[in-house]
Amino acid sequence: MKTMTCKELGGACDMAFQANTFEEMAELSQQHGMEMHRQQDPAHLQAMQEMQALMKDPAEMNAWFESKRKAFEALPE
């Protein structure tokens, strides 16, 4: 099992997520992001705006996603 924080995944806080696969990690991060959106957390809303801007360029988004996957894979178990 590996651990990454919200910030390491492009978010705004130090909440830690644990998962066995990058896909599971991404899902946990997405769930956390949705909860922070419901709470209208300003720092997370800013991070979400930055992510939306990134999504406008598919190549840039893919590069960002792959960099996060590589960071996950490089973590110790």
PDB file of C-alpha atoms in Angstrom:
ATOM      1  CA  MET A   1       0.000   0.000   0.000  1.00  0.00           C
ATOM      2  CA  LYS A   2       1.294   3.459  -0.913  1.00  0.00           C
ATOM      3  CA  THR A   3       0.513   6.898   0.516  1.00  0.00           C
ATOM      4  CA  MET A   4       0.164  10.251  -1.254  1.00  0.00           C
ATOM      5  CA  THR A   5      -1.222  13.551  -0.036  1.00  0.00           C
ATOM      6  CA  CYS A   6      -3.864  15.738  -1.569  1.00  0.00           C
ATOM      7  CA  LYS A   7      -1.116  18.265  -2.449  1.00  0.00           C
ATOM      8  CA  GLU A   8       0.996  15.594  -4.150  1.00  0.00           C
ATOM      9  CA  LEU A   9      -2.033  14.808  -6.311  1.00  0.00           C
ATOM     10  CA  GLY A  10      -2.643  18.424  -7.304  1.00  0.00           C
ATOM     11  CA  GLY A  11      -4.881  19.387  -4.406  1.00  0.00           C
ATOM     12  CA  ALA A  12      -4.576  21.862  -1.592  1.00  0.00           C
ATOM     13  CA  CYS A  13      -4.063  20.057   1.708  1.00  0.00           C
ATOM     14  CA  ASP A  14      -1.988  17.449   3.512  1.00  0.00           C
ATOM     15  CA  MET A  15      -4.746  14.827   3.786  1.00  0.00           C
ATOM     16  CA  ALA A  16      -3.123  11.444   3.147  1.00  0.00           C
ATOM     17  CA  PHE A  17      -4.634   8.738   0.966  1.00  0.00           C
ATOM     18  CA  GLN A  18      -3.542   5.099   0.890  1.00  0.00           C
ATOM     19  CA  ALA A  19      -4.067   2.774  -2.052  1.00  0.00           C
ATOM     20  CA  ASN A  20      -2.598  -0.235  -3.803  1.00  0.00           C
ATOM     21  CA  THR A  21      -2.952   1.141  -7.339  1.00  0.00           C
ATOM     22  CA  PHE A  22      -2.739   4.560  -8.908  1.00  0.00           C
ATOM     23  CA  GLU A  23      -6.336   4.208 -10.096  1.00  0.00           C
ATOM     24  CA  GLU A  24      -7.500   3.647  -6.505  1.00  0.00           C
ATOM     25  CA  MET A  25      -5.414   6.653  -5.400  1.00  0.00           C
ATOM     26  CA  ALA A  26      -6.967   8.851  -8.085  1.00  0.00           C
ATOM     27  CA  GLU A  27     -10.456   7.749  -7.027  1.00  0.00           C
ATOM     28  CA  LEU A  28      -9.780   8.596  -3.368  1.00  0.00           C
ATOM     29  CA  SER A  29      -8.429  11.991  -4.388  1.00  0.00           C
ATOM     30  CA  GLN A  30     -11.454  12.653  -6.579  1.00  0.00           C
ATOM     31  CA  GLN A  31     -13.857  11.753  -3.745  1.00  0.00           C
ATOM     32  CA  HIS A  32     -11.979  14.099  -1.413  1.00  0.00           C
ATOM     33  CA  GLY A  33     -12.122  16.852  -4.038  1.00  0.00           C
ATOM     34  CA  MET A  34     -15.875  16.453  -4.394  1.00  0.00           C
ATOM     35  CA  GLU A  35     -16.299  16.707  -0.626  1.00  0.00           C
ATOM     36  CA  MET A  36     -14.140  19.837  -0.497  1.00  0.00           C
ATOM     37  CA  HIS A  37     -16.216  21.296  -3.349  1.00  0.00           C
ATOM     38  CA  ARG A  38     -19.408  20.619  -1.384  1.00  0.00           C
ATOM     39  CA  GLN A  39     -17.837  22.421   1.568  1.00  0.00           C
ATOM     40  CA  GLN A  40     -16.743  25.263  -0.735  1.00  0.00           C
ATOM     41  CA  ASP A  41     -13.203  25.118   0.669  1.00  0.00           C
ATOM     42  CA  PRO A  42     -11.389  28.115  -0.909  1.00  0.00           C
ATOM     43  CA  ALA A  43      -7.970  26.454  -1.245  1.00  0.00           C
ATOM     44  CA  HIS A  44      -9.438  23.378  -2.925  1.00  0.00           C
ATOM     45  CA  LEU A  45     -11.647  25.478  -5.183  1.00  0.00           C
ATOM     46  CA  GLN A  46      -8.518  27.304  -6.381  1.00  0.00           C
ATOM     47  CA  ALA A  47      -6.752  23.981  -7.042  1.00  0.00           C
ATOM     48  CA  MET A  48      -9.824  22.819  -8.995  1.00  0.00           C
ATOM     49  CA  GLN A  49      -9.749  25.952 -11.156  1.00  0.00           C
ATOM     50  CA  GLU A  50      -6.099  25.277 -11.960  1.00  0.00           C
ATOM     51  CA  MET A  51      -6.966  21.682 -12.853  1.00  0.00           C
ATOM     52  CA  GLN A  52      -9.809  22.821 -15.126  1.00  0.00           C
ATOM     53  CA  ALA A  53      -7.384  25.109 -16.956  1.00  0.00           C
ATOM     54  CA  LEU A  54      -5.006  22.174 -17.398  1.00  0.00           C
ATOM     55  CA  MET A  55      -7.808  20.021 -18.820  1.00  0.00           C
ATOM     56  CA  LYS A  56      -8.249  22.420 -21.738  1.00  0.00           C
ATOM     57  CA  ASP A  57      -5.097  20.970 -23.310  1.00  0.00           C
ATOM     58  CA  PRO A  58      -5.370  17.162 -23.571  1.00  0.00           C
ATOM     59  CA  ALA A  59      -1.631  16.693 -24.147  1.00  0.00           C
ATOM     60  CA  GLU A  60      -0.780  18.782 -21.104  1.00  0.00           C
ATOM     61  CA  MET A  61      -3.374  16.932 -19.027  1.00  0.00           C
ATOM     62  CA  ASN A  62      -1.989  13.556 -20.103  1.00  0.00           C
ATOM     63  CA  ALA A  63       1.550  14.662 -19.226  1.00  0.00           C
ATOM     64  CA  TRP A  64       0.386  15.839 -15.798  1.00  0.00           C
ATOM     65  CA  PHE A  65      -1.496  12.584 -15.189  1.00  0.00           C
ATOM     66  CA  GLU A  66       1.507  10.473 -16.202  1.00  0.00           C
ATOM     67  CA  SER A  67       3.796  12.487 -13.922  1.00  0.00           C
ATOM     68  CA  LYS A  68       1.481  11.706 -10.990  1.00  0.00           C
ATOM     69  CA  ARG A  69       1.376   8.020 -11.985  1.00  0.00           C
ATOM     70  CA  LYS A  70       5.197   7.897 -12.077  1.00  0.00           C
ATOM     71  CA  ALA A  71       5.378   9.587  -8.668  1.00  0.00           C
ATOM     72  CA  PHE A  72       2.978   6.949  -7.293  1.00  0.00           C
ATOM     73  CA  GLU A  73       4.944   4.088  -8.829  1.00  0.00           C
ATOM     74  CA  ALA A  74       8.197   5.429  -7.387  1.00  0.00           C
ATOM     75  CA  LEU A  75       6.845   5.341  -3.828  1.00  0.00           C
ATOM     76  CA  PRO A  76       7.844   2.534  -1.480  1.00  0.00           C
ATOM     77  CA  GLU A  77       5.191   0.027  -0.470  1.00  0.00           C
TER      78      GLU A  77
END
